[in-house]
Amino acid sequence: EIMTGLCREEPEQLKWQEDLILAHERVGHVLREQRQFEGTLEAYESALAIQRRLSRAEPDNLLGQSDLARVLTFVGSIHRELEQFTRAMERFREALVILERLCEEEPENPLWWHDLADLHQEFAVTHRERDDLESTLASDRQALSNYEHALRLEPSNEQWQLDVAMVAAIIAWSI
């Protein structure tokens, strides 16, 4: 409440806005762990509203755009938990446009490629929950391709090596 008031009074304080976004995200994460998805969605939507404003104010800030894609993905994943699949896919598609643009603008940035792969995994989970196995497999394959690309750019990243192995195994089990 105090931070929200300060941010309203001095919207030019971008650091405060960013801190408020993170606070909303943390609240959302806690509520998600407690499976309180309506409250989670409210917290993530609050973060999204602020992040959208910041992203519009600084459209050339690639980190800000990445942050917007991250929050959109959080919101989409909660819509999926609430079985609001159309809304989930809308948010994921918004994030996809952003992340594809980031990968195009900075093709040597492995984080963008990894984030894009993570997003394709969100698509795959959503398709799987809707029993759309063909789209699930296509999304898994796209995720694998992007994980492999990220790993080529940062080959020593052990977590990303596991991501590649995990998605390859999921694909193998699906075929």
XYZ file of N, CA and C in Angstrom:
525
model
N 0.817 -1.190 0.000
C 0.000 0.000 0.000
C 0.867 1.262 0.000
N 1.872 1.295 0.867
C 2.739 2.475 0.940
C 3.492 2.652 -0.372
N 4.076 1.545 -0.871
C 4.841 1.602 -2.106
C 3.944 1.996 -3.285
N 2.745 1.465 -3.324
C 1.803 1.808 -4.394
C 1.496 3.298 -4.367
N 1.278 3.848 -3.174
C 1.016 5.283 -3.034
C 2.194 6.121 -3.499
N 3.399 5.719 -3.104
C 4.591 6.451 -3.531
C 4.739 6.429 -5.049
N 4.466 5.275 -5.640
C 4.595 5.152 -7.090
C 3.564 6.003 -7.821
N 2.389 6.144 -7.244
C 1.364 7.006 -7.848
C 1.765 8.474 -7.746
N 2.343 8.840 -6.597
C 2.725 10.233 -6.385
C 3.929 10.640 -7.234
N 4.850 9.691 -7.449
C 6.068 10.007 -8.203
C 6.317 8.931 -9.265
N 5.498 8.921 -10.322
C 5.623 7.882 -11.339
C 6.944 7.916 -12.109
N 7.647 9.031 -12.030
C 8.933 9.129 -12.722
C 10.032 8.329 -12.014
N 9.773 7.886 -10.797
C 10.736 7.068 -10.044
C 10.660 5.610 -10.551
N 11.374 5.344 -11.634
C 11.290 4.035 -12.277
C 11.752 2.906 -11.370
N 12.733 3.169 -10.540
C 13.218 2.123 -9.621
C 12.112 1.698 -8.667
N 11.333 2.648 -8.193
C 10.212 2.308 -7.310
C 9.187 1.459 -8.057
N 8.936 1.842 -9.311
C 7.985 1.076 -10.123
C 8.477 -0.367 -10.292
N 9.769 -0.514 -10.568
C 10.341 -1.854 -10.740
C 10.252 -2.647 -9.439
N 10.514 -1.985 -8.328
C 10.406 -2.660 -7.031
C 8.971 -3.108 -6.759
N 8.010 -2.274 -7.144
C 6.607 -2.620 -6.947
C 6.210 -3.816 -7.821
N 6.727 -3.850 -9.035
C 6.485 -5.007 -9.905
C 6.986 -6.275 -9.222
N 8.217 -6.229 -8.735
C 8.796 -7.407 -8.070
C 8.006 -7.802 -6.824
N 7.510 -6.808 -6.101
C 6.699 -7.114 -4.915
C 5.418 -7.834 -5.316
N 4.756 -7.352 -6.345
C 3.539 -8.030 -6.832
C 3.860 -9.445 -7.297
N 4.989 -9.593 -7.990
C 5.377 -10.926 -8.455
C 5.609 -11.867 -7.275
N 6.313 -11.377 -6.261
C 6.586 -12.231 -5.085
C 5.285 -12.655 -4.401
N 4.368 -11.724 -4.252
C 3.064 -12.057 -3.669
C 2.395 -13.124 -4.533
N 2.431 -12.927 -5.845
C 1.845 -13.901 -6.752
C 2.479 -15.273 -6.620
N 3.805 -15.303 -6.491
C 4.509 -16.592 -6.345
C 4.076 -17.318 -5.076
N 3.963 -16.570 -3.985
C 3.540 -17.181 -2.714
C 2.112 -17.722 -2.838
N 1.235 -16.912 -3.384
C -0.161 -17.350 -3.548
C -0.257 -18.546 -4.496
N 0.596 -18.566 -5.500
C 0.596 -19.708 -6.431
C 0.992 -20.992 -5.700
N 2.006 -20.892 -4.868
C 2.423 -22.064 -4.081
C 1.292 -22.563 -3.195
N 0.461 -21.643 -2.739
C -0.688 -22.000 -1.900
C -1.905 -22.382 -2.738
N -1.722 -22.390 -4.069
C -2.782 -22.750 -5.021
C -3.990 -21.806 -4.920
N -3.719 -20.552 -4.573
C -4.748 -19.515 -4.540
C -4.650 -18.724 -5.852
N -5.160 -19.332 -6.919
C -4.905 -18.825 -8.259
C -5.597 -17.502 -8.561
N -6.762 -17.264 -7.982
C -7.428 -15.970 -8.216
C -6.574 -14.833 -7.652
N -6.069 -15.013 -6.429
C -5.191 -14.001 -5.832
C -3.879 -13.872 -6.587
N -3.375 -15.002 -7.069
C -2.150 -14.988 -7.867
C -2.356 -14.152 -9.116
N -3.473 -14.398 -9.787
C -3.767 -13.664 -11.018
C -3.864 -12.169 -10.739
N -4.506 -11.805 -9.646
C -4.622 -10.389 -9.289
C -3.242 -9.758 -9.081
N -2.366 -10.458 -8.382
C -1.023 -9.933 -8.135
C -0.232 -9.810 -9.436
N -0.282 -10.849 -10.263
C 0.442 -10.808 -11.533
C -0.132 -9.753 -12.480
N -1.449 -9.608 -12.486
C -2.063 -8.575 -13.337
C -1.631 -7.180 -12.880
N -1.487 -6.975 -11.575
C -0.994 -5.688 -11.070
C 0.424 -5.434 -11.558
N 1.265 -6.460 -11.475
C 2.635 -6.342 -11.975
C 2.629 -6.058 -13.473
N 1.751 -6.737 -14.199
C 1.675 -6.567 -15.648
C 1.272 -5.139 -16.023
N 0.313 -4.576 -15.324
C -0.129 -3.214 -15.638
C 1.032 -2.219 -15.498
N 1.801 -2.371 -14.436
C 2.936 -1.457 -14.220
C 4.013 -1.710 -15.274
N 4.291 -2.982 -15.537
C 5.336 -3.312 -16.514
C 4.967 -2.814 -17.909
N 3.695 -2.887 -18.255
C 3.256 -2.353 -19.555
C 3.546 -0.854 -19.642
N 3.236 -0.122 -18.558
C 3.498 1.331 -18.554
C 4.987 1.605 -18.734
N 5.814 0.867 -17.996
C 7.261 1.076 -18.105
C 7.754 0.733 -19.506
N 7.240 -0.336 -20.078
C 7.676 -0.761 -21.410
C 7.263 0.234 -22.478
N 6.083 0.829 -22.319
C 5.652 1.867 -23.268
C 6.523 3.119 -23.122
N 6.926 3.425 -21.894
C 7.745 4.613 -21.653
C 9.161 4.436 -22.191
N 9.639 3.191 -22.205
C 11.000 2.917 -22.677
C 10.991 1.741 -23.658
N 10.446 1.947 -24.849
C 10.309 0.828 -25.795
C 11.642 0.256 -26.277
N 12.722 1.032 -26.171
C 14.028 0.540 -26.612
C 14.802 -0.166 -25.507
N 14.220 -0.231 -24.315
C 14.861 -0.911 -23.188
C 14.595 -2.418 -23.323
N 15.591 -3.149 -23.819
C 15.404 -4.572 -24.086
C 15.155 -5.367 -22.815
N 15.798 -4.996 -21.730
C 15.542 -5.697 -20.467
C 14.107 -5.466 -20.005
N 13.627 -4.254 -20.181
C 12.239 -3.957 -19.839
C 11.264 -4.756 -20.692
N 11.591 -4.903 -21.962
C 10.745 -5.710 -22.844
C 10.774 -7.179 -22.422
N 11.959 -7.653 -22.030
C 12.083 -9.023 -21.531
C 11.269 -9.205 -20.258
N 11.308 -8.202 -19.392
C 10.516 -8.255 -18.165
C 9.025 -8.322 -18.485
N 8.604 -7.579 -19.497
C 7.205 -7.616 -19.907
C 6.825 -9.023 -20.376
N 7.680 -9.635 -21.165
C 7.408 -11.001 -21.629
C 7.326 -11.971 -20.446
N 8.197 -11.768 -19.455
C 8.190 -12.638 -18.272
C 6.864 -12.532 -17.523
N 6.405 -11.306 -17.308
C 5.161 -11.120 -16.560
C 3.971 -11.635 -17.373
N 3.986 -11.414 -18.676
C 2.923 -11.961 -19.527
C 2.867 -13.479 -19.401
N 4.031 -14.103 -19.319
C 4.093 -15.561 -19.184
C 3.534 -15.995 -17.836
N 3.861 -15.263 -16.780
C 3.290 -15.577 -15.461
C 1.762 -15.517 -15.518
N 1.248 -14.431 -16.112
C -0.204 -14.257 -16.196
C -0.820 -15.393 -17.014
N -0.207 -15.707 -18.132
C -0.711 -16.787 -18.966
C -0.740 -18.120 -18.255
N 0.288 -18.390 -17.480
C 0.340 -19.680 -16.779
C -0.765 -19.798 -15.731
N -1.142 -18.681 -15.133
C -2.236 -18.726 -14.153
C -3.588 -18.853 -14.857
N -3.730 -18.180 -15.981
C -4.964 -18.395 -16.762
C -5.094 -19.884 -17.114
N -3.978 -20.514 -17.439
C -4.017 -21.946 -17.746
C -4.447 -22.741 -16.526
N -3.910 -22.414 -15.358
C -4.284 -23.108 -14.119
C -5.784 -22.971 -13.856
N -6.334 -21.831 -14.245
C -7.763 -21.577 -14.055
C -8.593 -22.123 -15.224
N -7.927 -22.845 -16.122
C -8.551 -23.435 -17.312
C -9.159 -22.369 -18.221
N -8.542 -21.216 -18.224
C -8.907 -20.127 -19.135
C -7.895 -20.157 -20.282
N -8.003 -21.198 -21.098
C -6.983 -21.487 -22.090
C -6.848 -20.408 -23.155
N -7.951 -19.815 -23.577
C -7.876 -18.765 -24.589
C -7.089 -17.578 -24.067
N -7.383 -17.175 -22.850
C -6.639 -16.052 -22.252
C -5.170 -16.407 -22.059
N -4.903 -17.635 -21.649
C -3.512 -18.075 -21.488
C -2.761 -17.942 -22.809
N -3.358 -18.440 -23.870
C -2.702 -18.400 -25.180
C -2.519 -16.959 -25.655
N -3.463 -16.089 -25.352
C -3.322 -14.672 -25.733
C -2.091 -14.063 -25.065
N -1.926 -14.323 -23.779
C -0.767 -13.764 -23.068
C 0.534 -14.368 -23.586
N 0.518 -15.683 -23.819
C 1.720 -16.334 -24.341
C 2.080 -15.777 -25.716
N 1.076 -15.535 -26.551
C 1.359 -14.986 -27.887
C 1.939 -13.578 -27.796
N 1.448 -12.777 -26.858
C 2.035 -11.444 -26.643
C 3.506 -11.577 -26.266
N 3.782 -12.490 -25.362
C 5.171 -12.705 -24.935
C 6.018 -13.221 -26.099
N 5.429 -14.075 -26.931
C 6.150 -14.636 -28.076
C 6.619 -13.537 -29.027
N 5.745 -12.595 -29.322
C 6.110 -11.494 -30.222
C 7.307 -10.736 -29.654
N 7.276 -10.481 -28.367
C 8.361 -9.732 -27.720
C 9.663 -10.531 -27.764
N 9.600 -11.793 -27.360
C 10.832 -12.587 -27.288
C 11.421 -12.871 -28.662
N 10.569 -13.078 -29.656
C 11.098 -13.264 -31.016
C 11.804 -12.005 -31.493
N 11.244 -10.853 -31.155
C 11.887 -9.583 -31.533
C 13.229 -9.424 -30.818
N 13.277 -9.789 -29.536
C 14.538 -9.697 -28.800
C 15.594 -10.607 -29.415
N 15.202 -11.822 -29.795
C 16.143 -12.761 -30.415
C 16.627 -12.239 -31.764
N 15.752 -11.555 -32.470
C 16.127 -10.972 -33.759
C 17.077 -9.795 -33.563
N 16.795 -8.962 -32.544
C 17.624 -7.776 -32.316
C 18.982 -8.117 -31.710
N 19.022 -9.145 -30.872
C 20.280 -9.565 -30.241
C 20.428 -11.081 -30.373
N 20.735 -11.556 -31.585
C 20.773 -13.008 -31.814
C 21.858 -13.741 -31.024
N 22.820 -13.015 -30.501
C 23.896 -13.662 -29.741
C 23.633 -13.660 -28.236
N 22.449 -13.214 -27.824
C 22.111 -13.188 -26.397
C 21.440 -14.514 -26.033
N 22.132 -15.379 -25.291
C 21.560 -16.694 -24.980
C 20.343 -16.630 -24.056
N 20.261 -15.589 -23.239
C 19.115 -15.481 -22.330
C 17.804 -15.320 -23.094
N 17.826 -14.536 -24.172
C 16.605 -14.354 -24.955
C 16.158 -15.694 -25.543
N 17.127 -16.461 -26.054
C 16.795 -17.751 -26.664
C 16.266 -18.728 -25.617
N 16.865 -18.685 -24.435
C 16.399 -19.581 -23.371
C 14.990 -19.186 -22.919
N 14.756 -17.890 -22.777
C 13.410 -17.427 -22.413
C 12.386 -17.829 -23.472
N 12.781 -17.737 -24.741
C 11.894 -18.140 -25.832
C 11.586 -19.642 -25.745
N 12.600 -20.425 -25.417
C 12.387 -21.867 -25.253
C 11.448 -22.149 -24.086
N 11.666 -21.459 -22.972
C 10.766 -21.629 -21.818
C 9.325 -21.305 -22.200
N 9.154 -20.257 -22.985
C 7.807 -19.876 -23.413
C 7.181 -20.972 -24.279
N 7.965 -21.557 -25.168
C 7.432 -22.649 -25.989
C 7.045 -23.851 -25.121
N 7.721 -24.019 -24.008
C 7.315 -25.069 -23.075
C 5.961 -24.733 -22.447
N 5.720 -23.452 -22.182
C 4.403 -23.040 -21.669
C 3.313 -23.340 -22.690
N 3.612 -23.064 -23.965
C 2.661 -23.422 -25.027
C 2.407 -24.931 -25.012
N 3.488 -25.705 -24.903
C 3.358 -27.169 -24.937
C 2.484 -27.677 -23.798
N 2.703 -27.164 -22.603
C 1.896 -27.588 -21.448
C 0.428 -27.247 -21.686
N 0.185 -26.063 -22.223
C -1.199 -25.642 -22.483
C -1.845 -26.545 -23.531
N -1.123 -26.824 -24.604
C -1.655 -27.720 -25.636
C -1.919 -29.120 -25.055
N -1.004 -29.574 -24.211
C -1.139 -30.906 -23.608
C -2.403 -30.968 -22.749
N -2.655 -29.919 -21.979
C -3.843 -29.888 -21.127
C -5.127 -29.825 -21.942
N -5.022 -29.378 -23.177
C -6.192 -29.322 -24.064
C -6.269 -30.564 -24.958
N -5.399 -31.543 -24.709
C -5.338 -32.781 -25.491
C -5.049 -32.536 -26.965
N -4.297 -31.494 -27.258
C -3.879 -31.199 -28.630
C -2.439 -31.692 -28.778
N -2.296 -32.976 -29.028
C -0.975 -33.603 -29.026
C -0.102 -33.147 -30.185
N -0.697 -32.862 -31.323
C 0.091 -32.391 -32.464
C 0.737 -31.039 -32.153
N -0.039 -30.124 -31.603
C 0.509 -28.806 -31.236
C 1.483 -28.924 -30.071
N 1.216 -29.864 -29.162
C 2.148 -30.094 -28.052
C 3.518 -30.470 -28.590
N 3.532 -31.432 -29.493
C 4.800 -31.899 -30.057
C 5.498 -30.772 -30.823
N 4.747 -29.993 -31.575
C 5.346 -28.876 -32.321
C 5.974 -27.858 -31.361
N 5.286 -27.560 -30.276
C 5.828 -26.606 -29.295
C 7.051 -27.182 -28.589
N 6.997 -28.472 -28.250
C 8.171 -29.111 -27.634
C 9.374 -29.061 -28.573
N 9.130 -29.324 -29.849
C 10.237 -29.289 -30.822
C 10.812 -27.878 -30.955
N 9.933 -26.874 -30.947
C 10.417 -25.501 -31.027
C 11.206 -25.138 -29.775
N 10.722 -25.585 -28.625
C 11.456 -25.346 -27.374
C 12.837 -25.987 -27.443
N 12.893 -27.231 -27.905
C 14.182 -27.923 -28.004
C 15.139 -27.164 -28.909
N 14.649 -26.719 -30.054
C 15.490 -25.967 -30.980
C 16.040 -24.706 -30.323
N 15.193 -24.001 -29.592
C 15.644 -22.769 -28.931
C 16.575 -23.047 -27.758
N 16.304 -24.116 -26.990
C 17.226 -24.487 -25.920
C 18.595 -24.836 -26.501
N 18.601 -25.586 -27.602
C 19.882 -25.958 -28.224
C 20.625 -24.723 -28.706
N 19.885 -23.762 -29.264
C 20.517 -22.522 -29.730
C 21.137 -21.771 -28.545
N 20.381 -21.655 -27.468
C 20.919 -20.982 -26.269
C 22.156 -21.697 -25.763
N 22.114 -23.009 -25.774
C 23.247 -23.797 -25.275
C 24.473 -23.644 -26.174
N 24.266 -23.524 -27.477
C 25.409 -23.276 -28.373
C 26.076 -21.949 -28.042
N 25.270 -20.979 -27.614
C 25.821 -19.670 -27.262
C 26.479 -19.677 -25.882
N 26.052 -20.586 -25.024
C 26.608 -20.683 -23.667
C 26.763 -22.174 -23.303
N 27.724 -22.849 -23.933
C 27.820 -24.310 -23.827
C 28.155 -24.849 -22.433
N 28.678 -24.032 -21.559
C 29.046 -24.530 -20.228
C 27.888 -24.476 -19.224
N 26.733 -23.998 -19.634
C 25.602 -23.853 -18.720
C 24.972 -25.223 -18.466
N 25.218 -25.751 -17.292
C 24.750 -27.105 -16.964
C 23.227 -27.195 -16.864
N 22.589 -26.167 -16.359
C 21.124 -26.179 -16.285
C 20.517 -26.259 -17.679
N 21.103 -25.530 -18.597
C 20.576 -25.547 -19.963
C 20.841 -26.890 -20.633
N 21.945 -27.533 -20.266
C 22.188 -28.889 -20.774
C 21.076 -29.821 -20.307
N 20.666 -29.660 -19.055
C 19.554 -30.468 -18.530
C 18.237 -30.135 -19.233
N 18.022 -28.857 -19.525
C 16.807 -28.460 -20.241
C 16.732 -29.151 -21.602
N 17.854 -29.183 -22.315
C 17.893 -29.841 -23.624
C 17.580 -31.321 -23.469
N 18.214 -31.959 -22.490
C 17.991 -33.394 -22.281
C 16.537 -33.683 -21.896
N 15.975 -32.845 -21.043
C 14.603 -33.055 -20.589
C 13.607 -32.953 -21.744
N 13.733 -31.904 -22.560
C 12.784 -31.726 -23.653
C 13.004 -32.797 -24.719
N 14.242 -33.187 -24.956
C 14.491 -34.276 -25.905
C 13.819 -35.564 -25.431
N 13.872 -35.808 -24.136
C 13.212 -37.005 -23.586
C 11.693 -36.910 -23.711
N 11.143 -35.742 -23.443
C 9.685 -35.544 -23.585
C 9.270 -35.824 -25.028
N 10.041 -35.327 -25.966
C 9.732 -35.545 -27.391
C 9.835 -37.034 -27.721
N 10.874 -37.674 -27.226
C 11.057 -39.102 -27.513
C 9.887 -39.928 -26.960
N 9.410 -39.581 -25.795
C 8.275 -40.303 -25.200
C 6.975 -40.026 -25.950
N 6.912 -38.858 -26.614
C 5.696 -38.462 -27.312
C 5.538 -39.122 -28.677
N 6.650 -39.535 -29.230
C 6.607 -40.072 -30.597
C 6.208 -41.547 -30.597
